[in-house]
Coordinates of C-alpha atoms (C1' of nucleotides) in Angstrom, one line a residue:
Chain A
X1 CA -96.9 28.6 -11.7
X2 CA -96.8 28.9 -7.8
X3 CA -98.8 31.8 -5.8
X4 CA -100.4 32.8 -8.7
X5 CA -103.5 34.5 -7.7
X6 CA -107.0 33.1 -9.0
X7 CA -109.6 35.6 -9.7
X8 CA -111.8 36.3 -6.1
X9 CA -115.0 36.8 -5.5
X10 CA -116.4 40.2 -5.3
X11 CA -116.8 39.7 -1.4
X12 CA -113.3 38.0 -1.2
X13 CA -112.1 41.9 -2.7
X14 CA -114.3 44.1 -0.2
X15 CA -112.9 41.9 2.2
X16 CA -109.5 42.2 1.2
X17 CA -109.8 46.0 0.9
X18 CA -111.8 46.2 4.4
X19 CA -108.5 44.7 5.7
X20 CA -106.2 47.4 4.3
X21 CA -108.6 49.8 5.7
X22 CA -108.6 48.7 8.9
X23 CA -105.3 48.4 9.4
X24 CA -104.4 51.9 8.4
X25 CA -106.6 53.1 11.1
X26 CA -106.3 50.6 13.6
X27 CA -102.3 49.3 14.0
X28 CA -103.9 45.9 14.8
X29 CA -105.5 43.5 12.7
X30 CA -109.4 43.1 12.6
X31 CA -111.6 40.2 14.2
X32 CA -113.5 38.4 12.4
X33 CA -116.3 39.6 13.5
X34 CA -115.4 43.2 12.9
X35 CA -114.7 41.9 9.1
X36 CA -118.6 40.8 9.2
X37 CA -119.8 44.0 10.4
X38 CA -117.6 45.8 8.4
X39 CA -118.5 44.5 4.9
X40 CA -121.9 43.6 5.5
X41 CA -121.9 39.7 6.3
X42 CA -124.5 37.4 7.7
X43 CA -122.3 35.0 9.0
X44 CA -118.6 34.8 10.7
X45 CA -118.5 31.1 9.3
X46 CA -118.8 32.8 5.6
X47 CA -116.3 35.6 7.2
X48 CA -113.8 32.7 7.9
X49 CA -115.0 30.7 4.7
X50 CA -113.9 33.8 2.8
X51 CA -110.3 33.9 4.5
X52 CA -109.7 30.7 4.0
X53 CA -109.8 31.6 -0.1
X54 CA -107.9 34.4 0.6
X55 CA -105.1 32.4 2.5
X56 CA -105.0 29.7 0.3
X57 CA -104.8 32.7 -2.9
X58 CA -101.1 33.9 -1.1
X59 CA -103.0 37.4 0.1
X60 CA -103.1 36.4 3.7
X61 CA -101.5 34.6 6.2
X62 CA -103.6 33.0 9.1
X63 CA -102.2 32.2 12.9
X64 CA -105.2 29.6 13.8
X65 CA -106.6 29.7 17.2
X66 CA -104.5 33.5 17.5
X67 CA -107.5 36.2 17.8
X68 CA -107.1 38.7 15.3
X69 CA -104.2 36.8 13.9
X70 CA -104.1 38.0 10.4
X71 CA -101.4 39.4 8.0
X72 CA -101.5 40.7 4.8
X73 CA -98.8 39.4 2.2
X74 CA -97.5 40.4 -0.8
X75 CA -98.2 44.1 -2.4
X76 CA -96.8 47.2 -0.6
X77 CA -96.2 46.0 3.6
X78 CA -97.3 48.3 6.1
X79 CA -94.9 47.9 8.9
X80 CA -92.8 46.0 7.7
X81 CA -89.7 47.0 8.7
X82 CA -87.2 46.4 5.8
X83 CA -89.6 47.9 2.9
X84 CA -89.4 50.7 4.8
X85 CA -87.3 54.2 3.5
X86 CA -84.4 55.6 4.6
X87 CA -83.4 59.1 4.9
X88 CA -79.8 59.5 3.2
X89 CA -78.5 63.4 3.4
X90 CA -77.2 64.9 0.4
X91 CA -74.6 66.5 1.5
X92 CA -73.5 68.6 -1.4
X93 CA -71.4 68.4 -4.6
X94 CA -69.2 66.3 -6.2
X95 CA -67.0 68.0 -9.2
X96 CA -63.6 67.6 -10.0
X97 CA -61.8 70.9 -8.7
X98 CA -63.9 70.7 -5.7
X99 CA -63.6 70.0 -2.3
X100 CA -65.7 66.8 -1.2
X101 CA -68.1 68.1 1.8
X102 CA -67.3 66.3 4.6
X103 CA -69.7 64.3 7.0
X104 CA -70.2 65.8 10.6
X105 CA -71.6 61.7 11.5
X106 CA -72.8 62.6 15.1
X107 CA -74.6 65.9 14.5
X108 CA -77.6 64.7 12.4
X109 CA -78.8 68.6 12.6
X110 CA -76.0 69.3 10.3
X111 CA -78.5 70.1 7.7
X112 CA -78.1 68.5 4.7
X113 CA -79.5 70.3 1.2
X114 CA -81.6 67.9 0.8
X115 CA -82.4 63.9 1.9
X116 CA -82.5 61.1 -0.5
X117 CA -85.2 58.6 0.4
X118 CA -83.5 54.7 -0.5
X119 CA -85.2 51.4 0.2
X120 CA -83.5 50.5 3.6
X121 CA -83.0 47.0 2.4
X122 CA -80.0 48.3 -0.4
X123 CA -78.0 49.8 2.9
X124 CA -78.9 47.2 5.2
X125 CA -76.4 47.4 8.2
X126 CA -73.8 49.8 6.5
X127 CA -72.7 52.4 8.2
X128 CA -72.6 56.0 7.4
X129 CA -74.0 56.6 4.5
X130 CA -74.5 59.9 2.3
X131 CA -75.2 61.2 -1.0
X132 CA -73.8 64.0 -3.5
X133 CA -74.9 64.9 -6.6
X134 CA -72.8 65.2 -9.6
X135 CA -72.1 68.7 -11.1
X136 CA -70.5 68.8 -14.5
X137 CA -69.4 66.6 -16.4
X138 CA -66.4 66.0 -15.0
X139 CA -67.2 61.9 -14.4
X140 CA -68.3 61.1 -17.3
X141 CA -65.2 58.3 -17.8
X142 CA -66.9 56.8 -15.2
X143 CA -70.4 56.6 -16.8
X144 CA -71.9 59.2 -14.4
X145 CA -73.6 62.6 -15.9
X146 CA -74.1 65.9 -14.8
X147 CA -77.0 66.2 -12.2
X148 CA -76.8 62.1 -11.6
X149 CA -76.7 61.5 -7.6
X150 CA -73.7 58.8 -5.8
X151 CA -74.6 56.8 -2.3
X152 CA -71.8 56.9 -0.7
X153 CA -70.4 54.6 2.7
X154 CA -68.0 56.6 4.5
X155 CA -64.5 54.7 4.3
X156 CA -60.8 55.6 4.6
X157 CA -60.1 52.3 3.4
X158 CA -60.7 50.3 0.2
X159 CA -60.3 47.1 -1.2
X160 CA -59.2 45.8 -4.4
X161 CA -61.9 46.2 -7.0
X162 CA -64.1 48.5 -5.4
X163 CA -65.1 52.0 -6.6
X164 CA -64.4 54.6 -4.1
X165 CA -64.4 58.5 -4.0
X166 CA -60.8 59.6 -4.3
X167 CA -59.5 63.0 -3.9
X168 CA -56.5 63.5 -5.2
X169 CA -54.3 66.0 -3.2
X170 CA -51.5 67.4 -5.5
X171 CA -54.2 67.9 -8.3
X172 CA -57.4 68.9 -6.0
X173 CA -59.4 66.6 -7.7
X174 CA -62.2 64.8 -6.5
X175 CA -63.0 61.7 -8.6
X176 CA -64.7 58.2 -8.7
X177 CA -62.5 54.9 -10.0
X178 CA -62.0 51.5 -9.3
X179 CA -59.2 51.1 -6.7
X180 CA -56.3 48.7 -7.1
X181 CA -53.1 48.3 -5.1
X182 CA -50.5 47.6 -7.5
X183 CA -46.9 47.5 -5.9
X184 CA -46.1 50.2 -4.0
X185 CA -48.7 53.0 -6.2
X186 CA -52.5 52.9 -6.9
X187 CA -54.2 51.7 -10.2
X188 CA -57.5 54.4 -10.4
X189 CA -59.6 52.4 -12.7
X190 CA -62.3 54.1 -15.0
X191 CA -65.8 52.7 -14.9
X192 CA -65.9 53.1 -18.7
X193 CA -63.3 50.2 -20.0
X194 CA -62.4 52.3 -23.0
X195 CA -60.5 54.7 -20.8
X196 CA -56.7 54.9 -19.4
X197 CA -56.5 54.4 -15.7
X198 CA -54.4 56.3 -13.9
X199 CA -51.6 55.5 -11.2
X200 CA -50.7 57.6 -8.4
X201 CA -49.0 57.7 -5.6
X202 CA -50.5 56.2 -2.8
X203 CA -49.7 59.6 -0.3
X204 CA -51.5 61.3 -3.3
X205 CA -54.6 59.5 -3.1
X206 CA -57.2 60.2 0.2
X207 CA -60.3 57.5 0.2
X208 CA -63.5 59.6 1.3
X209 CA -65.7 56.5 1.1
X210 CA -67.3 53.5 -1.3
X211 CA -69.6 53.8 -3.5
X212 CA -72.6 51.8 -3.1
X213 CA -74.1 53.2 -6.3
X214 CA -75.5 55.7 -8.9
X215 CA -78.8 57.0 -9.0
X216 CA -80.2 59.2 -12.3
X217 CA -83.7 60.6 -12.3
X218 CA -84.9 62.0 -15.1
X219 CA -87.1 65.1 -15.3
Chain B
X1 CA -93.4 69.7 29.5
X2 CA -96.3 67.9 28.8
X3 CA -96.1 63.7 28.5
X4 CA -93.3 63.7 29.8
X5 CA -92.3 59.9 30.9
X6 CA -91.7 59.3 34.3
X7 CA -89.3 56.6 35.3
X8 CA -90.3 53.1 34.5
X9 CA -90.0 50.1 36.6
X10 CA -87.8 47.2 35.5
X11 CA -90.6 45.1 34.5
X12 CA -92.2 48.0 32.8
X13 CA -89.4 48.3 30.4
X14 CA -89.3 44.6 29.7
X15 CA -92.6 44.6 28.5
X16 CA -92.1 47.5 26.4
X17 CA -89.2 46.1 25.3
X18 CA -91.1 42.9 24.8
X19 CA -94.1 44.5 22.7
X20 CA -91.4 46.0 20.1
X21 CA -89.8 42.6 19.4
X22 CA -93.5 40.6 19.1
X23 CA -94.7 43.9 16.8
X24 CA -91.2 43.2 14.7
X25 CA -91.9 39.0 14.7
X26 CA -95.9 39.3 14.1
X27 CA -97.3 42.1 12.7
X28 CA -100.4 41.6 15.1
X29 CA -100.2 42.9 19.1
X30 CA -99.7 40.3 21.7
X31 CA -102.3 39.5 24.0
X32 CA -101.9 39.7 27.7
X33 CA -100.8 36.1 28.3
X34 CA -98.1 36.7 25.2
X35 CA -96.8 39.0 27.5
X36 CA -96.9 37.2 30.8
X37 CA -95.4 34.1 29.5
X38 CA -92.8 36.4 27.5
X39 CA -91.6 38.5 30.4
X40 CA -92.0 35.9 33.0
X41 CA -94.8 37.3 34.8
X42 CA -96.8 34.8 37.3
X43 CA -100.2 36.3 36.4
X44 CA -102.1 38.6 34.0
X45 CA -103.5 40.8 36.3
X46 CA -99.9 42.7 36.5
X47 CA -99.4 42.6 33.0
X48 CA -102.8 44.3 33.1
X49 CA -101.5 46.5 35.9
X50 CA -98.2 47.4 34.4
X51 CA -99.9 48.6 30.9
X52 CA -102.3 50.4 32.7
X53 CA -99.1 52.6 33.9
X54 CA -97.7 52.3 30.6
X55 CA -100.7 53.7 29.2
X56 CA -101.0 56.7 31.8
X57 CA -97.3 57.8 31.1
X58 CA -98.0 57.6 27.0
X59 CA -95.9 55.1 26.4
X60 CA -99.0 52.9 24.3
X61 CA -102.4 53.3 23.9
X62 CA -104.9 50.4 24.3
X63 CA -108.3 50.1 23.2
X64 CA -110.6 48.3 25.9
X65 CA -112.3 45.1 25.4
X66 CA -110.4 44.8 22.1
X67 CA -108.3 41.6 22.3
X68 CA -104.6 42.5 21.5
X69 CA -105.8 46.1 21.1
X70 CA -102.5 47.6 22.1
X71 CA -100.4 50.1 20.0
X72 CA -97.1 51.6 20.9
X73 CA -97.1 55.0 20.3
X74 CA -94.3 57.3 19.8
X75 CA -91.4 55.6 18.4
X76 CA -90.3 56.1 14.6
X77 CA -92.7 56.3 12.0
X78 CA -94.5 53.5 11.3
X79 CA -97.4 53.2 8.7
X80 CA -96.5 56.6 7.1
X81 CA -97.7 56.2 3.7
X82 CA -95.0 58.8 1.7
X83 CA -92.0 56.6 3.3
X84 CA -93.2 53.4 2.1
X85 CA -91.4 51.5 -1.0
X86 CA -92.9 49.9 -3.8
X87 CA -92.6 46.3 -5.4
X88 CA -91.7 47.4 -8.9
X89 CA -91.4 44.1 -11.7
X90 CA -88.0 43.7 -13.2
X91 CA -89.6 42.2 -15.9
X92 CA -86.1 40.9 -17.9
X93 CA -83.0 42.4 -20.0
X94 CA -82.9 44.9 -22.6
X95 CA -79.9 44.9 -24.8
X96 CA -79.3 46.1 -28.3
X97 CA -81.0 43.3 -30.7
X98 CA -82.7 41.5 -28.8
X99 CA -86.8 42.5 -28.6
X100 CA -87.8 43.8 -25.3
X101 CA -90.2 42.3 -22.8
X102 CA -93.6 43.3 -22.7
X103 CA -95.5 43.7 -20.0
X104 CA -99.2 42.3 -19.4
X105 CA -100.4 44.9 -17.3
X106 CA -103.6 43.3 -16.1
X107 CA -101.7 40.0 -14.8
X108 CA -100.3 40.8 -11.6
X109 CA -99.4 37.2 -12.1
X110 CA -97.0 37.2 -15.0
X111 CA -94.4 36.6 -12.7
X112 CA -91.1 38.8 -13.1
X113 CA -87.6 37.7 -12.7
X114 CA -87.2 39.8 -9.5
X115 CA -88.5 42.7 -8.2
X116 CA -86.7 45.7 -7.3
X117 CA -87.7 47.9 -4.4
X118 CA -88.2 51.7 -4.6
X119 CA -89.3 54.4 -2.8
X120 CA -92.8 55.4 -3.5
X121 CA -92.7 59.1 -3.7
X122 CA -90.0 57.9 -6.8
X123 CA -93.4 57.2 -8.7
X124 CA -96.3 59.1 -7.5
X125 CA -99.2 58.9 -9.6
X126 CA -97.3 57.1 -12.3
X127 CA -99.4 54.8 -14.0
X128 CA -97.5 51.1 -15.2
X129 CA -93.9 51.0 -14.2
X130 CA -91.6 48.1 -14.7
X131 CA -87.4 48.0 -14.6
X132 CA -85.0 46.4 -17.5
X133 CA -81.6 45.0 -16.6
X134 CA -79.3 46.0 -19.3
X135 CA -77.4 43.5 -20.8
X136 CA -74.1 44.0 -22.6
X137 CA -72.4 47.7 -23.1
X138 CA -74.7 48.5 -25.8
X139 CA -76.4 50.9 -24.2
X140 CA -72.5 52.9 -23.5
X141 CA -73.4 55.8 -25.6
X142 CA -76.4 56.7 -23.1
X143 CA -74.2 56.0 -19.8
X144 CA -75.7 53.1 -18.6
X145 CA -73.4 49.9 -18.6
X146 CA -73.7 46.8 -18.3
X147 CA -75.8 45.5 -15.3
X148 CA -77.2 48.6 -14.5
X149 CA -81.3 48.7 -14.2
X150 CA -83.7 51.4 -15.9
X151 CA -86.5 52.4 -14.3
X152 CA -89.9 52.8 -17.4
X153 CA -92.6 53.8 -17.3
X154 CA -94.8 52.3 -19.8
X155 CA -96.1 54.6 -22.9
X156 CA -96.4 55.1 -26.8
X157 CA -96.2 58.0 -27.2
X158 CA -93.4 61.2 -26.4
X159 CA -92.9 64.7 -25.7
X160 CA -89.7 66.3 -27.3
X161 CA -87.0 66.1 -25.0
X162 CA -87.7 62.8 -23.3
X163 CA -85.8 60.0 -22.5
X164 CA -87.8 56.9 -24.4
X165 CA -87.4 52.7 -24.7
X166 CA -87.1 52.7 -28.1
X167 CA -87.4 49.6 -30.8
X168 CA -86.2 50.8 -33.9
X169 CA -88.0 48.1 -36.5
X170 CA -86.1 47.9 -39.1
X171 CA -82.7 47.1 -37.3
X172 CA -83.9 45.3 -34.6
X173 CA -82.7 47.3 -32.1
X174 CA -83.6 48.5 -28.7
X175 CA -82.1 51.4 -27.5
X176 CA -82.2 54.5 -25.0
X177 CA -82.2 57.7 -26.7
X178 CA -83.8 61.4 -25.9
X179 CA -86.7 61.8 -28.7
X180 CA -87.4 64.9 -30.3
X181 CA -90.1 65.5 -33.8
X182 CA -87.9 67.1 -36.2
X183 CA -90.2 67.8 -39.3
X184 CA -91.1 64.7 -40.6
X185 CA -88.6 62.1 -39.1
X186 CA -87.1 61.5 -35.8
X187 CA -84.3 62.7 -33.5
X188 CA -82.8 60.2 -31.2
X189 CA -80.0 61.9 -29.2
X190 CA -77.6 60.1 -27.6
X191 CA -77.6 60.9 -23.3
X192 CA -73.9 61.2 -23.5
X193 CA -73.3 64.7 -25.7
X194 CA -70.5 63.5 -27.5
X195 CA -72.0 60.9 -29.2
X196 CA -73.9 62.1 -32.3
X197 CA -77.5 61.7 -32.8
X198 CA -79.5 59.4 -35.0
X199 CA -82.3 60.4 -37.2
X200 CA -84.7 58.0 -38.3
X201 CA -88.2 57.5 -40.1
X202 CA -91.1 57.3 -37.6
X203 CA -92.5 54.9 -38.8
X204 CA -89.3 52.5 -37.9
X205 CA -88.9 54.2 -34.5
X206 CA -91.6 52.2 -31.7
X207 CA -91.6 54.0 -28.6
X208 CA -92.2 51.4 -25.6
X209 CA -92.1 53.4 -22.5
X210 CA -90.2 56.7 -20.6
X211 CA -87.6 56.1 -18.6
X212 CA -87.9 57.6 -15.2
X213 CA -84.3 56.8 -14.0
X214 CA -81.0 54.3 -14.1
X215 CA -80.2 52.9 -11.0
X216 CA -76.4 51.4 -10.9
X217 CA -76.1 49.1 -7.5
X218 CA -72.3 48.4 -7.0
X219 CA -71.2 45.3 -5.4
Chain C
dC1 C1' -131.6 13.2 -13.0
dC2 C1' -128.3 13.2 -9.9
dT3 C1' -123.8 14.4 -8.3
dT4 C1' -120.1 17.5 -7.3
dG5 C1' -118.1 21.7 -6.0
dG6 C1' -118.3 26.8 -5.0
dC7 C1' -120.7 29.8 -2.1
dA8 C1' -123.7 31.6 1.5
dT9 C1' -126.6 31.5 6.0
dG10 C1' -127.5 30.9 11.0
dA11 C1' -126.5 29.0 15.2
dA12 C1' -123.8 27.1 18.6
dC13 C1' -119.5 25.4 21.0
dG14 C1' -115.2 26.2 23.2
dA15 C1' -110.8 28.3 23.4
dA16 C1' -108.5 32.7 23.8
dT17 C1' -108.4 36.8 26.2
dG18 C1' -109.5 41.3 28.8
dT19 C1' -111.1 42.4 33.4
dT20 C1' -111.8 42.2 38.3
dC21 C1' -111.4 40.6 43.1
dT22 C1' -108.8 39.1 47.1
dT23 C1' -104.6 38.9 49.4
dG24 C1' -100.1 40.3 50.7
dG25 C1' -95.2 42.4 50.9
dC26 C1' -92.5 46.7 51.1
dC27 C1' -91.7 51.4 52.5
dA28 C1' -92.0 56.4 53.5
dG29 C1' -94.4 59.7 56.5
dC30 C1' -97.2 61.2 60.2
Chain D
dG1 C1' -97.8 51.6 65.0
dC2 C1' -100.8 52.8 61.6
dT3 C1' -101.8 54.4 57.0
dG4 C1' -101.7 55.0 52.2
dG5 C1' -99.2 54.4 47.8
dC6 C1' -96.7 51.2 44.9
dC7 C1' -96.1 46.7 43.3
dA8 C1' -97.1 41.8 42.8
dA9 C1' -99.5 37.0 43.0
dG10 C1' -103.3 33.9 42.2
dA11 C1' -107.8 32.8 40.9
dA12 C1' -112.0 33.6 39.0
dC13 C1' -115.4 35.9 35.9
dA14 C1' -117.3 37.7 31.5
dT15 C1' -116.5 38.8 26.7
dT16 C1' -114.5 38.3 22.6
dC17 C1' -113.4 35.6 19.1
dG18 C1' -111.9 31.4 16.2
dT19 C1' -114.0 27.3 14.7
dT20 C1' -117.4 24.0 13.4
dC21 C1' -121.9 22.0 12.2
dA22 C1' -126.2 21.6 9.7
dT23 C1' -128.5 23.5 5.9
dG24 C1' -129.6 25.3 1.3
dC25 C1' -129.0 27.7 -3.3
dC26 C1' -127.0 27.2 -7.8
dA27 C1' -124.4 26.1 -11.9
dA28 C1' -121.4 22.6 -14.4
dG29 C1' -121.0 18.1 -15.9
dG30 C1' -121.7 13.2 -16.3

DNA sequence: CCTTGGCATGAACGAATGTTCTTGGCCAGC
DNA sequence: GCTGGCCAAGAACATTCGTTCATGCCAAGG
């Protein structure tokens, strides 16, 4: 198997855990010679010996002849900035009956309930993006449950195929289908394949935005 | 107001601008020569000079006699801890009839099909957590379809009222149910309400792990 | 027994890098 | 015109720091 890490050597861990340490308080990696202070060393040869392991193991990676040119790999990054969070507002409800609460994009003080923390790599360069949580169980045709949450991209506009939040004007309905142009009316597709879709008329039928996907957390 | 930044020359602004890309590239400061061969400069001494002023108006802070001891300050967040994601194991499928993966806890190495980043304050404390694909609409009756990932965390045991991983021996069957103690046998209650529940003798039903949530990425 | 490889020590070399000194252009204000 | 503040160039100087060398301990294996 590749990368797999061999067992180290209890100064390889202190090492490795001096090197965490360090850069939680520093911002920049250490020298090697603040490693051998650090964790007790005699030499910085047995400092560098030690890294070498390390580097060769998949923990670090090395910029030779670079002072203080070391990274750590693998587990949780530090500044890495696409393992990084993102806050997403919740902006309210979504039931059928309801209004959909609409996005004020510029004013980021229009305070949301709440703020959904999502790995920033699932948005990456989308736009506007929000949340609402489900009340009722008004979605369940579209495998969604009371008190699940929906990420949302804000869209007027929606391709075949792709699940979008509806509202339908004539019945005040919010809701959440697959969207297919079929002649000149709609096709709202249910997530759940046992269930009827439903056409409508394409005046009928206002796109709030895509949905990027469905998010239950239990207890 | 206090720190306030006074206006910054136009080499000033190129080596901040310059520090924030080699931070994004490196993960380790540059050193003064990085930044006099990046932003053109003809010796060190103003790169020296111009962080100096950079310093004095707040817009880094540098530690002296520390090689590539410079941090930018300000700015977004950075290292904070609570915002970070973790690397959680998608460790392979679960579908109804097929057994269900196990997970070697003490082998970082036992390499997953993929790993699925999630926020960290989604786990907390939580001790062993790995993620399922589901395969197949078997799991229907607890609203998750196909493709859609659970979130465990690994356990044998359950309170009433929790969602579980659940092998049930005898028909070689993994499913998602809530688990309740009723007497002397077993509850196992379908998420979606409409479905009825299954009751079953303990003895066949082997708890694997809680599920902490379903995650449903579209497209 | 001897060799081989993993691991540790101490010292030194040389490149990388922070710091300082000298010089000079530009410009507002007295 | 002279002065002082701001900015810059070029060259050295002094540390910091990565790398290497010589040496030795010790367990596994032929």
């Amino acid at each position: 198997m590749f990368g797999a890490h061999k067992r180290l050597s209890e100064k390889q861990e202190r090492i490795l855990r001096f090197l965490h340490q360090f850069l939680e308080e520093h911002s920049y990696p250490p020298s090697i010679r603040d490693i051998q202070q650090g964790c007790d060393v005699s030499s910085t040869s047995v400092v560098d010996y030690n890294l070498r392991i390390l580097e060769r193991e998949g923990h670090i990676r090395r910029s030779p002849e670079i002072s203080r040119g070391i990274e750590l790999l693998g587990r949780q990054r530090e500044t890495q900035p696409a393992f990084q969070t993102v806050g997403v507002p919740v902006l309210g409800y979504i039931a059928a009956g309801e209004p959909i609460p609409s996005y004020a994009a510029e004013s980021w003080a229009s305070d949301p309930m709440e703020t959904l923390e999502l790995p920033a790599s699932w948005l990456d360069g989308r736009g506007e993006v929000y949340a609402l949580k489900v009340k009722g169980q008004s979605m369940i045709d579209a495998l969604i449950d009371d008190g699940d949450t929906v990420v949302v991209q804000r869209a007027s506009e929606a391709r075949d195929g792709e699940t979008v939040v509806a509202w339908l004007k004539a019945e005040q309905e919010a809701t959440l289908k697959r969207f297919y142009h079929e002649g000149g009316r709609v096709r709202l597709q249910p997530a759940n394949s046992q269930m009827a879709p439903i056409y409508a008329d394409p005046r009928n039928v206002e796109v709030q935005g895509k949905v990027l996907g469905v998010i239950r957390l239990l207890r």
